[in-house]
Coordinates of C-alpha atoms and ligand atoms in Angstrom, one line a residue:
M81 CA 0.0 0.0 0.0
V82 CA 1.2 3.4 -0.9
L83 CA 1.0 5.9 1.9
D84 CA -0.7 8.9 0.4
K85 CA -0.2 11.2 3.2
F86 CA 2.9 13.2 3.9
H87 CA 3.2 15.0 7.3
D88 CA 4.3 18.2 5.7
E89 CA 4.8 21.3 7.6
C90 CA 3.7 20.7 11.1
G91 CA 4.4 22.2 14.4
V92 CA 5.0 20.3 17.7
V93 CA 5.1 21.3 21.4
A94 CA 5.7 19.4 24.6
V95 CA 5.4 20.4 28.3
F96 CA 6.5 18.4 31.3
G97 CA 5.8 19.2 34.9
H98 CA 3.4 22.2 34.8
P99 CA 0.0 22.2 36.5
E100 CA -1.5 23.9 33.5
A101 CA 0.3 21.8 30.8
A102 CA -2.7 21.8 28.4
K103 CA -2.9 25.6 28.5
L104 CA 0.8 25.9 27.8
A105 CA 0.6 23.4 25.0
Y106 CA -2.3 25.4 23.6
L107 CA -0.4 28.7 23.7
G108 CA 2.6 27.0 22.2
L109 CA 0.5 25.7 19.3
Y110 CA -1.1 29.1 19.0
A111 CA 2.4 30.6 18.3
L112 CA 3.1 27.8 15.8
Q113 CA -0.1 28.2 13.9
H114 CA 1.8 29.2 10.8
R115 CA 3.3 25.7 10.6
G116 CA -0.1 24.1 10.0
Q117 CA -3.7 25.2 9.8
E118 CA -5.6 22.0 9.0
S119 CA -5.9 20.3 12.3
A120 CA -4.7 20.7 15.9
G121 CA -4.4 18.3 18.7
I122 CA -3.2 18.0 22.3
C123 CA -2.8 15.0 24.6
T124 CA -2.1 15.3 28.3
S125 CA -1.3 12.8 31.0
D126 CA -2.0 13.0 34.7
G127 CA 0.3 10.2 35.8
S128 CA -2.1 7.4 35.1
L129 CA -4.3 8.2 32.1
I130 CA -3.8 10.0 28.8
Y131 CA -6.4 12.5 27.6
C132 CA -6.7 13.7 24.0
R133 CA -8.5 16.2 22.0
K134 CA -8.0 16.8 18.3
A135 CA -10.1 18.3 15.5
M136 CA -9.9 19.9 12.2
G137 CA -9.4 23.7 12.2
H138 CA -7.3 26.4 13.8
V139 CA -5.8 26.0 17.3
A140 CA -8.1 28.7 18.7
D141 CA -11.2 27.1 17.3
V142 CA -10.3 23.5 18.3
F143 CA -9.5 24.4 21.9
T144 CA -12.3 26.2 23.7
S145 CA -11.9 26.7 27.4
S146 CA -14.1 23.7 28.1
A147 CA -12.0 21.5 25.7
L148 CA -8.9 22.5 27.7
A149 CA -10.7 21.8 31.0
D150 CA -11.1 18.2 29.8
L151 CA -7.3 17.9 29.4
P152 CA -6.0 17.4 33.0
G153 CA -2.4 16.6 34.1
S154 CA 1.0 18.2 34.2
Q155 CA 2.4 16.7 31.0
A156 CA 1.2 17.5 27.5
I157 CA 2.2 17.2 23.8
G158 CA 0.6 19.1 20.9
H159 CA 0.6 19.2 17.2
T160 CA -0.7 21.5 14.4
R161 CA -0.9 20.2 10.9
Y162 CA -0.8 21.7 7.5
S163 CA -3.7 21.6 5.1
T164 CA -3.5 19.9 1.7
A165 CA -6.5 19.9 -0.7
G166 CA -8.4 16.7 -0.6
D167 CA -6.7 15.3 2.4
T168 CA -8.6 16.6 5.4
L169 CA -9.2 13.5 7.4
I170 CA -9.6 13.8 11.1
L171 CA -8.2 10.3 11.2
N172 CA -4.8 11.6 10.2
A173 CA -4.8 14.4 12.8
Q174 CA -2.1 14.1 15.5
P175 CA -1.2 13.3 18.2
F176 CA -1.9 9.6 17.9
S177 CA -2.7 7.8 21.2
V178 CA -2.8 4.1 22.0
A179 CA -2.7 1.7 24.9
C180 CA -0.1 -1.0 24.2
N181 CA 2.3 -3.3 26.0
K182 CA 4.4 -0.3 26.8
G183 CA 1.5 1.5 28.5
R184 CA -0.6 4.4 27.3
L185 CA 1.3 6.4 24.7
A186 CA 0.7 9.5 22.6
V187 CA 3.0 10.6 19.8
A188 CA 3.2 13.4 17.3
H189 CA 5.9 14.4 14.8
N190 CA 6.9 16.9 12.2
G191 CA 8.6 15.7 9.0
N192 CA 8.4 12.8 6.5
I193 CA 9.6 9.3 7.3
T194 CA 10.7 8.3 3.8
N195 CA 10.6 4.5 4.5
A196 CA 7.2 4.5 6.2
A197 CA 5.5 2.7 3.4
E198 CA 7.9 -0.3 3.5
L199 CA 7.8 -0.4 7.3
R200 CA 4.0 -0.4 7.2
R201 CA 3.9 -3.2 4.6
E202 CA 6.2 -5.3 6.8
L203 CA 4.1 -4.5 9.9
E204 CA 0.9 -5.4 8.1
R205 CA 2.4 -8.6 6.9
G206 CA 3.1 -9.4 10.6
G207 CA -0.6 -8.7 11.5
S208 CA -0.5 -5.1 12.6
I209 CA -3.7 -3.2 12.0
F210 CA -3.6 0.5 11.1
Q211 CA -6.3 3.1 11.6
A212 CA -5.1 5.9 9.5
N213 CA -2.8 6.7 6.6
S214 CA -0.1 8.2 8.6
D215 CA 3.5 7.4 9.3
T216 CA 3.2 8.4 12.9
E217 CA 1.2 5.3 13.5
V218 CA 4.1 3.3 12.2
I219 CA 6.3 4.6 15.0
L220 CA 3.8 3.5 17.6
H221 CA 3.7 0.0 16.2
L222 CA 7.5 -0.2 16.2
V223 CA 7.6 0.9 19.8
A224 CA 5.0 -1.6 20.8
R225 CA 6.9 -4.5 19.0
S226 CA 10.2 -3.7 20.6
S227 CA 11.5 -6.2 23.1
E228 CA 13.2 -3.4 25.1
R229 CA 11.8 -3.1 28.5
T230 CA 12.1 0.7 29.0
L231 CA 10.1 3.2 27.0
A232 CA 13.3 5.0 26.0
G233 CA 14.8 1.7 24.8
A234 CA 11.8 0.8 22.8
L235 CA 11.6 4.3 21.2
R236 CA 15.3 4.0 20.3
D237 CA 14.6 0.7 18.7
A238 CA 11.8 2.2 16.7
L239 CA 13.7 5.4 15.7
L240 CA 16.7 3.4 14.4
Q241 CA 14.5 1.8 11.8
L242 CA 13.2 5.1 10.4
E243 CA 14.7 7.0 7.5
G244 CA 14.0 10.6 6.6
A245 CA 12.9 13.5 8.8
F246 CA 11.3 13.6 12.1
S247 CA 11.1 15.8 15.1
L248 CA 9.0 13.9 17.5
V249 CA 7.3 14.3 20.9
L250 CA 6.1 11.2 22.8
L251 CA 4.1 11.1 26.0
S252 CA 3.5 8.2 28.4
E253 CA 1.6 8.2 31.7
D254 CA 4.6 9.6 33.5
R255 CA 7.2 10.7 31.1
L256 CA 8.0 12.7 28.0
I257 CA 10.5 11.9 25.3
V258 CA 11.4 14.2 22.5
A259 CA 13.7 13.3 19.7
R260 CA 15.2 14.5 16.4
D261 CA 16.3 12.4 13.4
P262 CA 20.1 11.9 13.0
H263 CA 20.4 14.5 10.2
G264 CA 18.3 17.1 12.0
F265 CA 16.1 18.0 9.1
R266 CA 13.4 19.7 11.1
P267 CA 13.9 21.9 14.1
L268 CA 13.2 21.1 17.7
A269 CA 14.1 23.5 20.5
F270 CA 14.3 22.6 24.2
G271 CA 13.6 25.0 27.1
E272 CA 12.6 25.4 30.7
M273 CA 10.6 27.6 32.8
E274 CA 10.3 28.4 36.5
I275 CA 7.2 27.5 38.3
S276 CA 6.1 28.2 41.8
G277 CA 8.3 27.0 44.6
G278 CA 11.5 27.4 42.5
R279 CA 10.6 24.2 40.6
K280 CA 11.3 23.8 36.9
C281 CA 9.2 22.7 34.1
Y282 CA 10.5 21.5 30.7
V283 CA 9.2 22.5 27.3
A284 CA 10.0 21.6 23.7
A285 CA 8.7 23.2 20.5
S286 CA 9.4 23.4 16.8
E287 CA 10.3 27.1 17.1
T288 CA 11.3 29.3 20.0
C289 CA 8.4 31.8 19.3
A290 CA 6.3 29.2 21.3
F291 CA 8.6 29.7 24.3
D292 CA 8.4 33.5 24.1
L293 CA 4.6 33.3 24.4
I294 CA 4.6 31.1 27.5
G295 CA 7.6 32.8 29.2
A296 CA 10.0 29.8 28.8
T297 CA 13.7 30.1 28.3
Y298 CA 15.4 28.5 25.3
L299 CA 18.2 26.2 26.5
H300 CA 19.4 24.4 23.4
D301 CA 18.2 22.4 20.4
V302 CA 17.6 18.7 20.6
D303 CA 20.6 17.5 18.8
P304 CA 20.3 15.5 15.6
G305 CA 20.3 11.8 16.7
E306 CA 19.4 12.9 20.3
M307 CA 16.6 11.9 22.6
V308 CA 15.7 14.0 25.6
E309 CA 13.8 12.1 28.3
V310 CA 12.0 13.8 31.2
G311 CA 10.5 11.8 33.9
P312 CA 10.0 11.8 37.7
E313 CA 13.8 11.3 38.1
G314 CA 14.6 14.5 36.1
M315 CA 15.9 15.3 32.6
N316 CA 18.3 13.2 30.6
R317 CA 19.9 13.8 27.2
V318 CA 20.8 10.6 25.3
R319 CA 22.4 10.1 21.9
Y320 CA 20.4 7.2 20.4
A321 CA 22.0 7.3 16.9
P322 CA 25.5 8.1 15.8
E323 CA 26.3 11.6 14.5
Q324 CA 25.4 12.0 10.8
Q325 CA 26.1 14.7 8.3
R326 CA 23.7 17.5 9.4
A327 CA 21.0 18.4 6.9
Q328 CA 19.0 21.1 8.6
C329 CA 16.2 22.5 6.3
V330 CA 17.4 25.8 4.8
F331 CA 13.8 26.6 3.8
E332 CA 13.0 27.1 7.5
H333 CA 15.2 30.1 7.4
V334 CA 14.1 31.2 3.9
Y335 CA 10.3 31.0 4.4
F336 CA 8.8 28.6 6.8
S337 CA 9.8 29.6 10.4
R338 CA 8.6 32.8 12.0
P339 CA 11.3 35.6 11.8
D340 CA 11.1 36.1 15.6
S341 CA 12.2 32.4 16.2
I342 CA 15.6 31.0 16.7
V343 CA 15.9 27.9 14.5
F344 CA 18.9 25.6 14.4
G345 CA 20.5 28.0 16.9
R346 CA 20.2 31.0 14.6
A347 CA 17.9 34.0 14.5
V348 CA 15.6 33.6 11.5
N349 CA 15.2 37.4 11.0
E350 CA 19.0 37.8 10.7
S351 CA 19.2 35.1 8.0
R352 CA 16.3 36.8 6.1
E353 CA 17.8 40.2 6.2
N354 CA 21.1 38.8 5.0
L355 CA 19.3 37.1 2.2
G356 CA 17.9 40.4 1.1
R357 CA 21.3 42.2 1.4
L358 CA 23.1 39.6 -0.7
L359 CA 20.3 39.7 -3.2
A360 CA 20.7 43.5 -3.6
I361 CA 24.4 42.9 -4.2
E362 CA 23.9 40.1 -6.7
H363 CA 20.9 41.6 -8.5
P364 CA 20.8 45.4 -8.2
A365 CA 18.0 47.3 -10.1
D366 CA 17.6 50.9 -11.0
A367 CA 14.3 51.5 -9.2
D368 CA 12.3 53.9 -6.9
I369 CA 11.0 51.6 -4.2
V370 CA 11.4 48.1 -2.7
V371 CA 8.1 46.4 -2.0
P372 CA 7.8 43.0 -0.2
V373 CA 5.2 40.4 -1.0
P374 CA 3.8 40.2 2.6
D375 CA 4.5 38.4 4.8
S376 CA 7.0 36.1 3.2
G377 CA 9.2 38.7 1.5
V378 CA 9.2 41.4 4.3
A379 CA 12.5 40.7 6.1
A380 CA 14.4 40.1 2.8
A381 CA 13.0 43.3 1.4
I382 CA 14.2 45.2 4.5
G383 CA 17.7 43.8 3.8
Y384 CA 17.5 44.6 0.1
S385 CA 16.4 48.2 0.9
A386 CA 19.1 48.7 3.5
E387 CA 21.8 47.4 1.2
S388 CA 20.7 49.3 -1.9
G389 CA 19.5 52.5 -0.3
I390 CA 16.3 52.3 -2.2
P391 CA 13.3 53.1 0.1
F392 CA 11.2 50.2 1.5
R393 CA 7.5 50.7 1.1
H394 CA 4.5 48.5 2.0
G395 CA 3.0 48.6 -1.5
L396 CA 0.9 45.5 -1.0
I397 CA -1.4 45.0 2.0
R398 CA -2.3 41.6 3.2
N399 CA -5.6 40.7 4.7
H400 CA -4.6 38.5 7.7
Y401 CA -8.1 37.2 8.3
V402 CA -8.6 35.2 5.1
G403 CA -10.1 31.9 6.2
R404 CA -10.6 28.6 4.6
T405 CA -14.1 29.4 3.6
F406 CA -15.3 32.3 1.7
I407 CA -18.1 33.1 -0.8
E408 CA -16.9 33.8 -4.3
P409 CA -19.4 35.8 -6.4
S410 CA -20.8 33.6 -9.1
Q411 CA -19.8 36.3 -11.7
A412 CA -16.1 35.4 -11.6
I413 CA -13.8 38.2 -10.5
R414 CA -10.4 38.0 -12.2
D415 CA -7.6 36.7 -9.8
F416 CA -10.1 36.5 -7.0
G417 CA -7.9 34.3 -4.8
V418 CA -4.9 36.7 -4.8
K419 CA -7.1 39.8 -4.4
L420 CA -8.7 38.3 -1.4
K421 CA -5.3 38.1 0.3
L422 CA -3.4 41.1 -1.2
N423 CA -4.4 44.6 -2.3
P424 CA -2.0 47.2 -3.8
V425 CA -1.5 50.7 -2.3
R426 CA -2.0 52.6 -5.5
Q427 CA -0.7 55.9 -4.3
L428 CA 2.6 54.2 -3.5
L429 CA 3.0 52.2 -6.7
K430 CA 1.7 54.7 -9.3
D431 CA 4.4 55.6 -11.8
K432 CA 7.1 53.9 -9.7
R433 CA 9.8 51.5 -10.8
V434 CA 9.2 48.7 -8.3
I435 CA 11.5 46.0 -6.9
L436 CA 9.2 43.3 -5.7
V437 CA 10.8 40.9 -3.2
D438 CA 9.5 37.5 -2.4
D439 CA 11.1 34.4 -0.9
S440 CA 10.3 31.9 -3.7
I441 CA 8.6 31.1 -6.9
V442 CA 7.1 27.6 -6.8
R443 CA 4.7 27.2 -9.7
G444 CA 4.8 30.8 -10.7
T445 CA 1.1 31.3 -10.9
T446 CA 0.7 33.4 -7.8
S447 CA 3.8 35.5 -8.6
R448 CA 2.4 36.3 -12.0
K449 CA -0.9 37.5 -10.5
I450 CA 1.0 39.7 -8.0
V451 CA 3.2 41.2 -10.8
R452 CA 0.0 42.0 -12.8
M453 CA -1.6 43.5 -9.7
V454 CA 1.4 45.8 -9.1
R455 CA 1.4 46.8 -12.7
Q456 CA -2.4 47.4 -12.8
A457 CA -1.9 49.7 -9.8
G458 CA 0.2 51.9 -12.0
A459 CA 3.8 50.7 -11.5
R460 CA 6.0 51.6 -14.5
E461 CA 8.4 48.7 -14.1
V462 CA 8.3 45.6 -11.9
H463 CA 11.7 43.9 -11.0
V464 CA 11.1 40.6 -9.2
R465 CA 13.8 39.5 -6.8
I466 CA 13.7 36.1 -5.1
S467 CA 15.7 35.5 -1.9
C468 CA 16.7 32.0 -2.7
P469 CA 17.9 30.0 -5.7
P470 CA 15.3 28.5 -8.2
T471 CA 13.2 25.7 -6.6
V472 CA 14.0 22.7 -8.8
S473 CA 13.2 19.6 -6.8
P474 CA 10.4 18.4 -4.5
C475 CA 11.1 18.0 -0.8
F476 CA 10.6 14.6 0.8
Y477 CA 11.6 15.7 4.3
G478 CA 8.5 17.8 5.3
V479 CA 8.0 20.8 3.2
D480 CA 5.0 20.9 0.9
T481 CA 6.4 21.3 -2.6
P482 CA 4.6 20.1 -5.7
T483 CA 6.1 17.5 -8.1
R484 CA 9.0 18.3 -10.3
G485 CA 6.6 18.7 -13.3
E486 CA 4.8 21.5 -11.6
L487 CA 7.9 23.3 -10.3
I488 CA 8.4 26.1 -12.9
A489 CA 12.2 26.3 -12.3
A490 CA 12.6 22.5 -12.9
N491 CA 11.5 23.0 -16.4
H492 CA 12.3 26.6 -17.4
N493 CA 15.3 28.8 -17.3
V494 CA 15.3 32.2 -15.5
E495 CA 14.5 34.2 -18.7
E496 CA 11.5 31.9 -19.4
I497 CA 10.3 32.3 -15.8
R498 CA 10.7 36.1 -16.1
R499 CA 8.5 36.0 -19.2
F500 CA 5.9 33.8 -17.5
V501 CA 5.6 36.0 -14.4
E502 CA 5.6 39.1 -16.7
A503 CA 8.4 40.9 -14.8
D504 CA 10.8 43.5 -16.4
S505 CA 13.6 41.6 -14.8
L506 CA 14.0 38.6 -12.5
G507 CA 16.9 37.8 -10.2
Y508 CA 17.3 34.8 -7.9
L509 CA 19.8 34.6 -5.0
S510 CA 22.8 32.3 -5.7
A511 CA 23.4 29.1 -3.8
A512 CA 26.7 30.5 -2.4
S513 CA 24.9 33.5 -1.1
L514 CA 22.2 31.4 0.5
R515 CA 24.8 29.4 2.3
K516 CA 26.5 32.6 3.5
A517 CA 23.2 34.2 4.6
V518 CA 22.5 31.3 7.0
G519 CA 26.1 31.1 8.2
D520 CA 26.7 27.7 6.5
D521 CA 29.4 28.6 4.0
E522 CA 32.0 26.7 6.0
R523 CA 30.0 24.3 8.1
H524 CA 27.8 22.5 5.5
E525 CA 25.1 21.7 8.0
Y526 CA 22.0 22.4 5.9
C527 CA 19.9 20.6 3.3
Y528 CA 19.6 22.4 0.0
A529 CA 17.9 19.5 -1.9
C530 CA 15.0 21.7 -3.2
Y531 CA 17.6 23.9 -4.9
T532 CA 20.0 21.2 -6.1
G533 CA 18.2 17.9 -6.3
D534 CA 20.9 16.3 -4.1
Y535 CA 19.1 14.5 -1.4
P536 CA 21.1 13.9 1.8
T537 CA 19.6 10.5 2.4
D538 CA 19.1 7.5 0.1
L539 CA 15.6 7.6 -1.2
V540 CA 15.2 3.9 -1.9
N541 CA 11.6 4.1 -2.8
I542 CA 11.8 7.4 -4.6
E543 CA 9.2 6.4 -7.2
E544 CA 6.7 5.5 -4.6
L545 CA 7.4 8.8 -2.8
M546 CA 7.0 10.7 -6.1
S547 CA 3.7 8.9 -6.9
A548 CA 2.4 9.6 -3.4
R549 CA 3.2 13.2 -4.0
Q550 CA 1.4 13.2 -7.3
K551 CA -1.6 11.5 -5.9
R552 CA -2.3 14.1 -3.2
R553 CA -2.4 17.1 -5.6
Ligands
AMP610 P1 3.8 30.8 -7.0 O1 4.1 32.1 -7.7 O2 2.5 30.3 -7.4 O3 4.9 29.8 -7.2 O4 3.7 31.1 -5.4 C1 4.8 31.6 -4.8 C2 4.4 32.0 -3.3 O5 4.2 30.7 -2.6 C3 5.5 32.8 -2.6 O6 4.9 33.9 -2.1 C4 5.9 31.9 -1.5 O7 6.1 32.6 -0.3 C5 4.8 30.9 -1.3 N1 5.4 29.6 -0.9 C6 6.6 29.0 -1.2 N2 6.7 27.8 -0.7 C7 5.6 27.5 0.0 C8 5.1 26.4 0.8 N3 5.9 25.4 0.9 N4 3.9 26.5 1.3 C9 3.1 27.6 1.1 N5 3.5 28.7 0.4 C10 4.7 28.7 -0.2

């Protein structure tokens, strides 16, 4: 059976030792809402039982105060998941919880396990029954089957069989374990906070913006190949897998993470401003204003403006309240989807030569609509600048990218893309500058597969992965 679900673009949180664990997990997820808007879930434990609530929708809609009141205990894990058209099953929402020979467990993760389909086939041959189409469930089966007696030992057994990307949070009746795959594709930060009586509570989250909201202190990342276990005896860091070549997702710094987060030990905003500065050096343009595509292009546009001396202007305004449901007039309005989200400030754009900065062009269709919008608002010239190299390969490690066939840069050169998006000029940041912007020019600790096609792990079942990707579109 082909797994037709990828756990793209998710956010995870974990809390251990706080009397209001569910509320902290809720706030953490609230801060991570940008990492996934399809479904949200929290499981808590009170020392003997695990309680769960998950549903489709945004964090604030899923967790009313009465829903939170039904989640007692001082341990919690939470998950927020990205939406993909046609794949909105509550069955696939996380965390997953089960009762098995290792006790009651709940687990959630961010990333794609690239050998999940093979593992699942093997498990099914051995009699395992699956409820959903998700690779998280595979992890639970592997934990249950392990002959190790401790939970940490069983999880280690399970994790050593996985390939690909995972940042994982696991809860039992009385302990929490968080872990990151040996390449460290997806982020996972660890922190602590003081609670009454000078006691400490431990927290983990995909991004540190979750810590800021709950008042926790960021201590360190969970290292690639590391497991952090917290139980009644305290906190313990364990390396469960040997050190591998790091392959931290550079796209977290380019687009995905919030600019106020520290990701892979580095401030995202700093990376983004660097991207913009280097873009201005590599692709200058004779223009009057620098305009970001909000929100994804804002920090890079600030860097571009600072480096070039060309004034930064908010020439496009984003409606932040665009939901999943809206009523489109039956008399079709041209480019309705983009107009719903963005509107030009005509007074700023009229008769101007505009440098339009965005983080990436994927299919090119949105970018073309935005260029048209800026031109229709009266801009004389539109120079598009992209703060990363052309996206030429799909991601199999947890970022939602379409198949190679749909990626415009996989099939067209820069001049052809320029013509497609109808820009007067188009400049992409070079791979060397991208490395420099994220401080990776000497260390080589990031994954650039979406820009190079060089995947840092063997993708043995690449055809299956490709066809799963195709199927979900
Ligand atoms: P398009 O011109 O249709 O390729 O769309 C480009 C827009 O998609 C840019 O504004 C990007 O910020 C945004 N984008 C890039 N990657 C992703 C992603 N993985 N998920 C959601 N949006 C993305």
